[in-house]
CSV table of C-alpha atoms in Angstrom, one decimal:
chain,number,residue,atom,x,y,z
Q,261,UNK,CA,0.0,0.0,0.0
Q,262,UNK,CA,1.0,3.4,-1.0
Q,263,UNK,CA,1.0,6.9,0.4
Q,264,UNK,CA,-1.8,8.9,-1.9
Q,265,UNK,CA,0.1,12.1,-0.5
Q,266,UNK,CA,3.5,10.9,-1.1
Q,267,UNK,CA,1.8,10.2,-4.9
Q,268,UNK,CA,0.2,13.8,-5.2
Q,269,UNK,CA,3.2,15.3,-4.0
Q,270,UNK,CA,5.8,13.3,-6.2
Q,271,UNK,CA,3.9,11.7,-9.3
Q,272,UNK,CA,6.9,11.1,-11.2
Q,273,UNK,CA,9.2,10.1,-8.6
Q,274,UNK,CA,6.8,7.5,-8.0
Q,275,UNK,CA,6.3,6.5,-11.8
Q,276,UNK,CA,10.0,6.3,-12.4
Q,277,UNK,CA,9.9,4.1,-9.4
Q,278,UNK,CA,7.5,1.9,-10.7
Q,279,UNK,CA,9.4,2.0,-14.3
Q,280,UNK,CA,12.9,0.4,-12.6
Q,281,UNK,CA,10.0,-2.7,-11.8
Q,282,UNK,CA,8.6,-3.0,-15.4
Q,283,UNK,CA,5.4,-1.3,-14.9
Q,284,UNK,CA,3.8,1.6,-16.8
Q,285,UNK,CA,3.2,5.0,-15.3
Q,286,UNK,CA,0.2,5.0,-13.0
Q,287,UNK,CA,0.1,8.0,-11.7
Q,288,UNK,CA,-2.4,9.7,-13.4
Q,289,UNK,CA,-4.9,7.0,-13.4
Q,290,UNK,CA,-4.0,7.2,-9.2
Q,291,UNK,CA,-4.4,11.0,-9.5
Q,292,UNK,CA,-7.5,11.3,-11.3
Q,293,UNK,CA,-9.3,9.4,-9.6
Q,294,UNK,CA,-8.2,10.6,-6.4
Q,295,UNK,CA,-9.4,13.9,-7.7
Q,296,UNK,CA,-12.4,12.8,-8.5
Q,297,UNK,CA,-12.9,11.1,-4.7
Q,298,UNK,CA,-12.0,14.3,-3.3
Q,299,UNK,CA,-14.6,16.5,-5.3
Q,300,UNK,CA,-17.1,14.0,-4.2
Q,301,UNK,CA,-16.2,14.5,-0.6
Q,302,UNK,CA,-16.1,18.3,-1.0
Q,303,UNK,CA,-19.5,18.1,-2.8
Q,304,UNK,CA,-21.3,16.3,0.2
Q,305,UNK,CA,-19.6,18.0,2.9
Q,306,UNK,CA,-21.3,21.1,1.1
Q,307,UNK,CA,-24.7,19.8,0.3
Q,308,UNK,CA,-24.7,18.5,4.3
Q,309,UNK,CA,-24.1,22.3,5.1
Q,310,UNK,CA,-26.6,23.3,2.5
Q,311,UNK,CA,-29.1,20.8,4.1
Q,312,UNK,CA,-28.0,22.2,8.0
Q,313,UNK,CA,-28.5,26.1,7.1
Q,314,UNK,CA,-32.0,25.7,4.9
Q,315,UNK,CA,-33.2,23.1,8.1
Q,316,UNK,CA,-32.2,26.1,10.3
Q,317,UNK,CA,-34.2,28.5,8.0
Q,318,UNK,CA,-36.9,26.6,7.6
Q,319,UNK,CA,-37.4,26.7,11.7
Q,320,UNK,CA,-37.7,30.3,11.5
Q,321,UNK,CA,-40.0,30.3,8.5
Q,322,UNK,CA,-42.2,27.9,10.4
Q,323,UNK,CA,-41.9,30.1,13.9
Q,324,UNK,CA,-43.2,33.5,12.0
Q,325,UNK,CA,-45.8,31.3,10.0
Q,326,UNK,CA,-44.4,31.9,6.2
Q,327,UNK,CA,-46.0,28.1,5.0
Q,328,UNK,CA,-44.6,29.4,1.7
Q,329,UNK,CA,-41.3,29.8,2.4
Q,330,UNK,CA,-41.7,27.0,4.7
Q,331,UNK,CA,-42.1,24.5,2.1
Q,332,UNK,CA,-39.5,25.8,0.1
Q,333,UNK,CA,-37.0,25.0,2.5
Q,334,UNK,CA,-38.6,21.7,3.1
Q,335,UNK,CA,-38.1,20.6,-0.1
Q,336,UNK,CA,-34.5,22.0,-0.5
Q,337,UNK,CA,-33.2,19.7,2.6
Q,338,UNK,CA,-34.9,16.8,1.1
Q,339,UNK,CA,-33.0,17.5,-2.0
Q,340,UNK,CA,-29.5,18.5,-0.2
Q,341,UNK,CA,-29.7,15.6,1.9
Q,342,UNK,CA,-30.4,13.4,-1.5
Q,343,UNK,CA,-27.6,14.7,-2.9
Q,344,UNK,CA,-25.2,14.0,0.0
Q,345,UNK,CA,-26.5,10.7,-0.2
Q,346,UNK,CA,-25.4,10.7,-3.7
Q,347,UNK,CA,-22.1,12.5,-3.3
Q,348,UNK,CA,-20.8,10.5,-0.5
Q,349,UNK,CA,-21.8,6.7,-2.7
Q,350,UNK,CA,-19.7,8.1,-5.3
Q,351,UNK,CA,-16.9,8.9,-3.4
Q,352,UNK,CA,-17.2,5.4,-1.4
Q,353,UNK,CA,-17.1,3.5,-4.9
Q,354,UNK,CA,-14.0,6.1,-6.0
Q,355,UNK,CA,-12.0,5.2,-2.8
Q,356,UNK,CA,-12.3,1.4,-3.5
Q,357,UNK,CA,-11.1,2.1,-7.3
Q,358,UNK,CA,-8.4,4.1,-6.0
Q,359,UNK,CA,-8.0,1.2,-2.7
Q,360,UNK,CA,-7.8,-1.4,-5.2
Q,361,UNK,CA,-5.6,0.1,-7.8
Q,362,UNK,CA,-3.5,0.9,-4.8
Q,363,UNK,CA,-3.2,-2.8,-3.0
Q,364,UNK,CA,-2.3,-4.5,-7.0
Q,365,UNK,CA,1.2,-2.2,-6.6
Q,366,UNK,CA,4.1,-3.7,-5.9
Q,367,UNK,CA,6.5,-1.8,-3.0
Q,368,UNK,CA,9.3,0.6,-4.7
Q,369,UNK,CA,12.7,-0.3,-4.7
Q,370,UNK,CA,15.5,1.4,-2.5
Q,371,UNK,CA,17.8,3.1,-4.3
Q,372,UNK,CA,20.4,1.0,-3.8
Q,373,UNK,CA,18.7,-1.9,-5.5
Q,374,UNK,CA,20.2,-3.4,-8.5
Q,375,UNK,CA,18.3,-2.6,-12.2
Q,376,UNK,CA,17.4,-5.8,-13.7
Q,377,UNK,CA,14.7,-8.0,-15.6
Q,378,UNK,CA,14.7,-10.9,-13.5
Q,379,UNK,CA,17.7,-12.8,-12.4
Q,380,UNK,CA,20.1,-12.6,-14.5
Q,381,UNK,CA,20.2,-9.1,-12.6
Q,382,UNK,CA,21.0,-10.1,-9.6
Q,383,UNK,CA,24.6,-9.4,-7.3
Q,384,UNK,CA,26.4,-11.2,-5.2
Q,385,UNK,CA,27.4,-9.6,-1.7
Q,386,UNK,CA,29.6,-12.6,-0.6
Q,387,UNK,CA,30.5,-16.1,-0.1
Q,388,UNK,CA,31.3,-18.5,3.1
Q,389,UNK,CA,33.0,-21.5,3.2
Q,390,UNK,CA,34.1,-23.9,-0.2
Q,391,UNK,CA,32.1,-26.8,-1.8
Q,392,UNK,CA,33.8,-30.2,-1.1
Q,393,UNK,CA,35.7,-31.9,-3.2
Q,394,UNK,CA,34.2,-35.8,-4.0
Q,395,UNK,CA,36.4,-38.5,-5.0
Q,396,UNK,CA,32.8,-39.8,-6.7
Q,397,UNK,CA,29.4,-38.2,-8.3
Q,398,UNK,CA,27.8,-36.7,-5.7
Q,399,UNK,CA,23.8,-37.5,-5.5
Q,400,UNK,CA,21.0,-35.8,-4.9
Q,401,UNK,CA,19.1,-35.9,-1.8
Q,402,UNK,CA,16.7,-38.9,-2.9
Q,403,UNK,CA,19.1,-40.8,-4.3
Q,404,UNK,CA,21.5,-41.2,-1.6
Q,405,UNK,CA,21.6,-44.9,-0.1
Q,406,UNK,CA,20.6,-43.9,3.3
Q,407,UNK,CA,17.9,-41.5,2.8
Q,408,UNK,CA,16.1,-44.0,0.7
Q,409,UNK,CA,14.2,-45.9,3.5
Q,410,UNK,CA,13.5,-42.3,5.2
Q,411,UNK,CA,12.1,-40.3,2.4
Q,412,UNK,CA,9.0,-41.8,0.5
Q,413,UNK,CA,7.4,-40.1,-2.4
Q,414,UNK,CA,5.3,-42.8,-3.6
Q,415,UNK,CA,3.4,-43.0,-0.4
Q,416,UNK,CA,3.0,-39.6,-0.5
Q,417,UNK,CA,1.6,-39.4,-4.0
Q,418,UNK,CA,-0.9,-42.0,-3.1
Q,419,UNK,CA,-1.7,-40.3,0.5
Q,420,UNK,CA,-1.6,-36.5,-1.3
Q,421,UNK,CA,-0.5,-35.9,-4.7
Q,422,UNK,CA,2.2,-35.2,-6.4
Q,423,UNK,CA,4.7,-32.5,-4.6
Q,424,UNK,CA,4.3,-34.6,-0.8
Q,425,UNK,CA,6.8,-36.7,1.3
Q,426,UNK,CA,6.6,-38.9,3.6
Q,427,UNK,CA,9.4,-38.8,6.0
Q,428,UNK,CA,10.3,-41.0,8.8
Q,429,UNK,CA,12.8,-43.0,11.0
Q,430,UNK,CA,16.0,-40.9,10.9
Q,431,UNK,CA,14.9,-38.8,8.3
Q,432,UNK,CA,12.4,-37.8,9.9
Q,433,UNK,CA,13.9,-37.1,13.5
Q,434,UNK,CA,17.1,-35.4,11.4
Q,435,UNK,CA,14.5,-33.1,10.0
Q,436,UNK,CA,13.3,-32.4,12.8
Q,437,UNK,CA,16.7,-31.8,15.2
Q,438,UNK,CA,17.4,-29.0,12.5
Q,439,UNK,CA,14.4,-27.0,13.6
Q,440,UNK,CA,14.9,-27.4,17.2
Q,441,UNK,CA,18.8,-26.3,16.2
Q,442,UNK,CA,17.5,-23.3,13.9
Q,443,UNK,CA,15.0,-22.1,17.0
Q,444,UNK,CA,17.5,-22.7,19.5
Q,445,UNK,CA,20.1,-20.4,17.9
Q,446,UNK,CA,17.5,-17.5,17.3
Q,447,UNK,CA,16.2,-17.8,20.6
Q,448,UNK,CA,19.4,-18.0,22.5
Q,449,UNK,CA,22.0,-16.4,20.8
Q,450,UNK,CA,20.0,-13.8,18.0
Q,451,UNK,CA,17.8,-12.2,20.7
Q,452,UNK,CA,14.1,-13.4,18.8
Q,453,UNK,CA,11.4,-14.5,21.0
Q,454,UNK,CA,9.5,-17.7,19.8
Q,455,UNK,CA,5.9,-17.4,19.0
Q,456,UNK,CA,3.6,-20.5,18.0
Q,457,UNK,CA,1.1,-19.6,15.7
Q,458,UNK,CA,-2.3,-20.3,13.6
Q,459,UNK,CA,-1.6,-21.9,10.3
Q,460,UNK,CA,-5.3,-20.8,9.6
Q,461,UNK,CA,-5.9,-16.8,8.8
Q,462,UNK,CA,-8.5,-14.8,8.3
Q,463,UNK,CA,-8.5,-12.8,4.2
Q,464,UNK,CA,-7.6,-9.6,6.2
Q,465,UNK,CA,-4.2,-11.0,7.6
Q,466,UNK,CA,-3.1,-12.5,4.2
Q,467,UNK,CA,-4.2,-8.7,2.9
Q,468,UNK,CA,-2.3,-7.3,4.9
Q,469,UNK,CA,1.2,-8.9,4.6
Q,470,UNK,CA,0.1,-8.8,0.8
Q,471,UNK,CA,-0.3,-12.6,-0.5
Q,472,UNK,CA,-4.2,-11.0,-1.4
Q,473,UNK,CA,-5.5,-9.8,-3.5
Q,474,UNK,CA,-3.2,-10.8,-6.6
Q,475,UNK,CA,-1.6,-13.8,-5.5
Q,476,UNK,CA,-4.4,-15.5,-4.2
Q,477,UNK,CA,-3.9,-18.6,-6.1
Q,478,UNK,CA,-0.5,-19.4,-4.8
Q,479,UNK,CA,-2.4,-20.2,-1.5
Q,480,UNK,CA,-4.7,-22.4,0.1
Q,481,UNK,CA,-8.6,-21.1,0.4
Q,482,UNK,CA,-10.7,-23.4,3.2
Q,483,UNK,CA,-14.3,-23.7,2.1
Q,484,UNK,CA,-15.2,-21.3,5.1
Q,485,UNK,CA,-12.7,-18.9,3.8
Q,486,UNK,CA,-9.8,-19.2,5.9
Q,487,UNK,CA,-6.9,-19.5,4.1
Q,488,UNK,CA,-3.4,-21.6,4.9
Q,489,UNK,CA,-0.5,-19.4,5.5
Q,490,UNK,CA,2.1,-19.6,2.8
Q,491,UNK,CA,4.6,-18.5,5.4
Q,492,UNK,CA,4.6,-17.4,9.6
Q,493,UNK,CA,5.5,-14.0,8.1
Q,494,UNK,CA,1.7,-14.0,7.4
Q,495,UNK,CA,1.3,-14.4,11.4
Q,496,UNK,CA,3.6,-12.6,13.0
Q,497,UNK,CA,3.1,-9.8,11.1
Q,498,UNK,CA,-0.3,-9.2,11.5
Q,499,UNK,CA,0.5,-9.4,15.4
Q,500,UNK,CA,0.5,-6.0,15.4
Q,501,UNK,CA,-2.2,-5.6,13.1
Q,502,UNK,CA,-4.3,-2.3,13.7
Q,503,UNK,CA,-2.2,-1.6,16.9
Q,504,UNK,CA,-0.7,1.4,17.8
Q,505,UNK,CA,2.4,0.6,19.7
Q,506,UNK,CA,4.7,2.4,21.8
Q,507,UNK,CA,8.2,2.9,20.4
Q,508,UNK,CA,9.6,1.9,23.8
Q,509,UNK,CA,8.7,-1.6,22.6
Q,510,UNK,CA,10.6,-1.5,19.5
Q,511,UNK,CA,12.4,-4.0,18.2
Q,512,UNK,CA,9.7,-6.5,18.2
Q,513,UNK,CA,12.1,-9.9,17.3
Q,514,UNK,CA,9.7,-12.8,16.5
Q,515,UNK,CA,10.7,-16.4,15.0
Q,516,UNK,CA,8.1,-18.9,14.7
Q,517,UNK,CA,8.3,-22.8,13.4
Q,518,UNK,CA,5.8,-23.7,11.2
Q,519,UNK,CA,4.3,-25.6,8.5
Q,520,UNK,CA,3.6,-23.8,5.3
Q,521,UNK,CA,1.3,-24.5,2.6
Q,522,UNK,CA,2.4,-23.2,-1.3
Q,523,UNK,CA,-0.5,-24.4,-4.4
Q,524,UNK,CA,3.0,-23.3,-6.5
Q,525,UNK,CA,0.7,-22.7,-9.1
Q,526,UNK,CA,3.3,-20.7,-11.5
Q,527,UNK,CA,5.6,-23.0,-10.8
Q,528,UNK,CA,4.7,-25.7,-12.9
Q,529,UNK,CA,7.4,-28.7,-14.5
Q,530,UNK,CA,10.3,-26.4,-11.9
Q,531,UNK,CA,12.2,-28.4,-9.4
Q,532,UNK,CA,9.8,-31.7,-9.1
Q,533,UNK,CA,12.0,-33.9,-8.2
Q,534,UNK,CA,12.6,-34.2,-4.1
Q,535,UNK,CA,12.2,-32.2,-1.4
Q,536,UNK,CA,13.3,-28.8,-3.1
Q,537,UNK,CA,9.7,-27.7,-3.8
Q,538,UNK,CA,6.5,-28.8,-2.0
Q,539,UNK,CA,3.4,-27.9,-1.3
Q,540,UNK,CA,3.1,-28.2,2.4
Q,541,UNK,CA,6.8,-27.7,4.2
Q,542,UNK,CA,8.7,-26.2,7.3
Q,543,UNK,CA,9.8,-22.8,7.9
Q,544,UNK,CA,11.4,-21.5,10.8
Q,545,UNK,CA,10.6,-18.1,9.9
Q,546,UNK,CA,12.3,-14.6,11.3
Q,547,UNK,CA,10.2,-11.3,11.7
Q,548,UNK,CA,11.0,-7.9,13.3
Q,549,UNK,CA,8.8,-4.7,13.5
Q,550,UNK,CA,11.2,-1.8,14.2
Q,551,UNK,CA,11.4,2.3,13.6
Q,552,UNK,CA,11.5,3.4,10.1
Q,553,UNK,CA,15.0,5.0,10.9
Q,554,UNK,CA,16.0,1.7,12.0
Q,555,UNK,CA,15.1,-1.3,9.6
Q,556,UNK,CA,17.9,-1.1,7.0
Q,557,UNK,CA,19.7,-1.9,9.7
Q,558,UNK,CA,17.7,-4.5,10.8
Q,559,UNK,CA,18.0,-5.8,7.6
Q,560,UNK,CA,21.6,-6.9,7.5
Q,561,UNK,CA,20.9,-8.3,10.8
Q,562,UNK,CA,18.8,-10.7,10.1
Q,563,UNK,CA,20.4,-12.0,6.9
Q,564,UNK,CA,23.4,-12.2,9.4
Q,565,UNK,CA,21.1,-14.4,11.3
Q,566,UNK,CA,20.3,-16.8,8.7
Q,567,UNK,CA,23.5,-17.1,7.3
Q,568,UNK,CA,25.0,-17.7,10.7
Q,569,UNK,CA,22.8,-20.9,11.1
Q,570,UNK,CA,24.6,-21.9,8.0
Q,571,UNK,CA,27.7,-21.4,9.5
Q,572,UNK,CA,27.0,-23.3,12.1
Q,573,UNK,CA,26.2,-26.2,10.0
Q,574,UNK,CA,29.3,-25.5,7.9
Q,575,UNK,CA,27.5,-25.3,4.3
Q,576,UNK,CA,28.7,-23.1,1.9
Q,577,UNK,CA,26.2,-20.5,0.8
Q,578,UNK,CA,26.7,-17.4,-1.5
Q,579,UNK,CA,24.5,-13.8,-0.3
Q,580,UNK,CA,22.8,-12.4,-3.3
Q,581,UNK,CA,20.8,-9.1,-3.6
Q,582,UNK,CA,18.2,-9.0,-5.6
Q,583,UNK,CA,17.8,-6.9,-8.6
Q,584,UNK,CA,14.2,-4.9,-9.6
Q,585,UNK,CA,13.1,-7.4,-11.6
Q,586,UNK,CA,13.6,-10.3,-9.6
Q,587,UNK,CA,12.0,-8.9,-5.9
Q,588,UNK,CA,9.2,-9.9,-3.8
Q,589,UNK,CA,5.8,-7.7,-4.0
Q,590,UNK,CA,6.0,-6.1,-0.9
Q,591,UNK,CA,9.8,-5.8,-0.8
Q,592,UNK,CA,11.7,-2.6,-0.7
Q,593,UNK,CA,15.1,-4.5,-0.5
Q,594,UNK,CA,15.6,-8.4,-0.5
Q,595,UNK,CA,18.6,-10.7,0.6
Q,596,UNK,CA,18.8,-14.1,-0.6
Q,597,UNK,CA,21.1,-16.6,0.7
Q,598,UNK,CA,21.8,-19.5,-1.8
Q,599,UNK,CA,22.9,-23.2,-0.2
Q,600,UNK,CA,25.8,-25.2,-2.0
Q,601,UNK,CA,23.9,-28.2,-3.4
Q,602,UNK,CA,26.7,-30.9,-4.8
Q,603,UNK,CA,24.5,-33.1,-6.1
Q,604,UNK,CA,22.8,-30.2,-8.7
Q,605,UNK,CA,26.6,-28.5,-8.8
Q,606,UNK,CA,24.7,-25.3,-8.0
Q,607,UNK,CA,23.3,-22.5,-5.4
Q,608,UNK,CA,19.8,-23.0,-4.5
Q,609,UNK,CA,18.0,-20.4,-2.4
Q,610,UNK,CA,17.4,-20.9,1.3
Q,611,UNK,CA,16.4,-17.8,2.3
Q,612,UNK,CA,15.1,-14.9,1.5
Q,613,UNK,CA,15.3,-12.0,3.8
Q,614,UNK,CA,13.3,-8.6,3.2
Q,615,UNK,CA,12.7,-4.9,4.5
Q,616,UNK,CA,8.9,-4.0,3.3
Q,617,UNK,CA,9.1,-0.3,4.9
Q,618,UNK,CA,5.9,0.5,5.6
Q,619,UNK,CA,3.7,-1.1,3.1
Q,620,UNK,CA,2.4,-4.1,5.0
Q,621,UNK,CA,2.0,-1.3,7.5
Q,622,UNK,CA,0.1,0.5,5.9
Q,623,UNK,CA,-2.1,-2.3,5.0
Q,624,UNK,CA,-2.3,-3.3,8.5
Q,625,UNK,CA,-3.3,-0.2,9.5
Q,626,UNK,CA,-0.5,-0.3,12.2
Q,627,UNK,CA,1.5,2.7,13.8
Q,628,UNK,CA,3.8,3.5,16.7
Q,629,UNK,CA,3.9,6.0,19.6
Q,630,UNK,CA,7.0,8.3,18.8
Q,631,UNK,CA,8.4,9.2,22.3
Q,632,UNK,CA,7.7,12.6,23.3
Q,633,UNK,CA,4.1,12.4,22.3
Q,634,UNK,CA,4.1,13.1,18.7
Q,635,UNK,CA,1.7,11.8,16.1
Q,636,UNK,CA,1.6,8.4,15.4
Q,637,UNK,CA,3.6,6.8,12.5
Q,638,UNK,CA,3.3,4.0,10.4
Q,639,UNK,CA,5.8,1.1,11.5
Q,640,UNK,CA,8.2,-0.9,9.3
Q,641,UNK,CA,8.3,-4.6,8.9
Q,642,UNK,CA,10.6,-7.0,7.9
Q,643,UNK,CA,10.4,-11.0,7.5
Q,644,UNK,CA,13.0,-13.9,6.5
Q,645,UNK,CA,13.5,-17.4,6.3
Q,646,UNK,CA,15.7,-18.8,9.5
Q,647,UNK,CA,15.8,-21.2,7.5
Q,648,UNK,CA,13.7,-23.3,5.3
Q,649,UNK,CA,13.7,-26.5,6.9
Q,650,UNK,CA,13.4,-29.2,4.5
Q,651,UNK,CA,15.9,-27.1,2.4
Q,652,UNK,CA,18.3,-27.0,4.6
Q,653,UNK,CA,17.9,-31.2,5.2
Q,654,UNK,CA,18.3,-31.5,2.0
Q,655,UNK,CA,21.8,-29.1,2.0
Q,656,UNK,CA,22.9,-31.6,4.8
Q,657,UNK,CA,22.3,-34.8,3.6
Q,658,UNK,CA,24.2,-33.6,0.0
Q,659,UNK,CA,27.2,-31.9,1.3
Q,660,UNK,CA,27.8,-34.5,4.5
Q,661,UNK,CA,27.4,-37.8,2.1
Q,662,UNK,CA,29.9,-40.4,2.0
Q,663,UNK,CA,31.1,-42.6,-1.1
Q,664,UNK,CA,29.3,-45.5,0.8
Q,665,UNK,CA,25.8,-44.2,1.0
Q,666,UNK,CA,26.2,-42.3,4.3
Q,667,UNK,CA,26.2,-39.2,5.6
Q,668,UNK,CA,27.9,-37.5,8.0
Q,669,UNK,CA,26.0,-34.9,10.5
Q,670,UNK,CA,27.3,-31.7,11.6
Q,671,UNK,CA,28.6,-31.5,14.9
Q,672,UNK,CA,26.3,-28.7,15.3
Q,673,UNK,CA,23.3,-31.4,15.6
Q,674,UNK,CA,24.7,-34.1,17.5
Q,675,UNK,CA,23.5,-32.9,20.9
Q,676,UNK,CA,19.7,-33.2,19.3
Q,677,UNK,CA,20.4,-36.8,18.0
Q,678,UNK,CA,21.9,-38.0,21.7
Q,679,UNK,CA,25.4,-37.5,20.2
Q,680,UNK,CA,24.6,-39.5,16.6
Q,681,UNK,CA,27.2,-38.8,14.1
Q,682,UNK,CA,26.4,-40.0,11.2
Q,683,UNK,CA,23.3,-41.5,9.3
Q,684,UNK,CA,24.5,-45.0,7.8
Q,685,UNK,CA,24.0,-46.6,4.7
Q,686,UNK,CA,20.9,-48.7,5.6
Q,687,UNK,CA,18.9,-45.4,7.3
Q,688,UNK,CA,20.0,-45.8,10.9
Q,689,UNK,CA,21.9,-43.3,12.9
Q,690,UNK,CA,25.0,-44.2,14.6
């Protein structure tokens, strides 16, 4: 969501905004019909004090008995208030054009973002840590001797559909120790306070972290209209959803574990194979709601938070920024951090980390207190993947695998597998 006075003030600052994006100008389709809302307004506001002086008048024609002029009047605040009636509708249909035309904008670009079509645009920031050297052909994920008993895609297919798993025995728990390592790290060490949430939402949450209204169909819709959350950003965001806060509280650090539901529907015939893209998955997902003056900062935090889980796992990753072309809808700026996947020879994203500003915000309707008592201002919001949990399974079981079908686990997970080292050939953990 937009600023209409930032718009009126600055039409083609905001058009040449929009340009760096791929989209045409806009601003005079936002402008005209925001002109045409505010004569509407302006209209009723002066047929209501139309209506109020000829009710007054025709009070005092009635008191000195002019039935004449009486009448008159009469029929004059019949038609004033008519007309307000009239005015104020068309304004109330104008301010849902404008609303809507409004909501279908992407966020503008910082400056400092990269020009590009898609992502072929994009830079890299840096890189941690060197892909191993096999003496054989790595494999991918599914095809390593012992995930095979843990990960089971036909099952799934029959239980689900296509894009499902099954995971279990040591799979499953392995999965699962790398969530309670990711939440254990941003809890203790990255200052975020855990939060377990709804996977269920109501429209107006999804609308305001801005999956609705134009990406609906990447998401799940209930038959009662709730809708599955594509991501905890969805939740944690909308925490403070129509809230006015106080500043004092600021940083809000949340970090949630959940599942997450994706339909993928653009995605079709990309990265079927595996884990690497599903519809339901785990996230243990980042989200902070700080001061405008202070969430570029906040920013590089937080991708230092995801990349130091990755560290911590020693996996190679490269930090990209995106370019113009290739952000999120609500992003202003956006960090991804790409995994080292031997068994494609190739980066694959495993996070993504964004500053929105204040356009969820805005769509939220949600402010802070400045300190000192003046008016209320719009927070800012940012979200990121802390990480992507059957991603980052999938980064482990590739980069730790042996020539004989094993693999060997971080160090960093042994305390959650009772000090297992290494998951053997046949599925076990030993």
């Amino acid at each position: 969501m937009h600023d209409i006075r930032a718009i009126r003030e600055t039409p083609d600052a905001f058009d040449a905004a929009l340009a760096r994006r791929g989209l045409s100008p806009v601003s005079p389709q936002i402008l005209a019909l925001d002109e045409a809302r505010r004569a509407r307004i302006h209209a009723a506001e002066t047929a209501q004090a139309d209506q109020n002086r000829a009710s007054k008048e025709a009070g005092a024609a009635k008191g000195r008995g002019d039935e004449a002029e009486f009448e008159r009047l009469r029929a004059l605040v019949s038609a004033k208030k008519d007309e307000m009636a009239a005015m104020q509708a068309e304004a109330k249909a104008l301010d849902t054009q404008l609303t809507d035309l409004l909501m279908a904008l992407p966020n503008l670009p910082f400056d400092d973002v990269p020009d590009g079509a898609d992502e072929s645009g994009n830079v890299e920031l840096r890189r941690w840590g060197t892909p191993a050297t096999f003496d054989f052909t790595p494999k991918e994920h599914y095809d390593i001797a012992g995930v095979l008993p843990g990960m089971d895609f036909e099952t799934a297919a029959k239980l689900s559909g296509a894009r499902f798993v099954v995971l279990s025995g040591s799979i499953a728990r392995l999965h699962r120790a790398l969530a309670q390592f990711m939440l254990d790290t941003h809890i203790e060490e990255n200052g975020l306070t855990e939060a377990w949430t709804p996977v269920l939402v109501r429209p107006e949450m999804m609308l305001g972290t801005g999956q609705l209204p134009k990406f609906g169909e990447d998401s799940y819709e209930t038959t009662n209209g709730w809708w599955l959350v594509p991501t905890a950003e969805v939740t944690l965001t909308n925490i403070v959803h129509g809230e006015t806060v106080d500043a004092a509280t600021l940083p809000r650090r949340y970090v949630a574990h959940t599942q997450c539901f994706r339909s993928e529907a653009g995605s079709a015939g990309r990265d079927t194979a595996g884990m690497l893209r599903q519809h339901q998955f785990e996230k243990v997902e980042m989200v902070s709601i700080t001061r405008p003056e202070d969430s570029r900062a906040e920013l590089d935090r937080m991708t230092g938070c995801a990349e130091g889980i990755l560290e911590r796992l020693g996996l190679p990753y490269r930090t990209i920024v995106l370019c113009t072309g290739d952000m999120g809808f609500g992003a202003r700026r956006t960090h991804d951090i790409e995994v080292w996947l031997p068994g494609q020879n190739t980066y694959r994203e495993i996070s993504s980390v964004s500053v929105c500003g204040d356009f969820q915000a805005r769509r939220m309707n949600a402010r802070f207190k400045p300190q000192g008592g003046a008016k209320p201002e719009f927070l800012h919001t940012l979200n990121g993947s802390g990480l992507a949990v059957g991603r980052c399974l999938i980064a482990v079981l590739e980069n730790g695998q042996q020539a004989d079908g094993s693999v060997r686990i971080p160090d960093a997970l042994h305390p959650y597998l009772r000090g297992k080292t290494i998951l053997n050939a046949d599925g076990s953990l030993g």
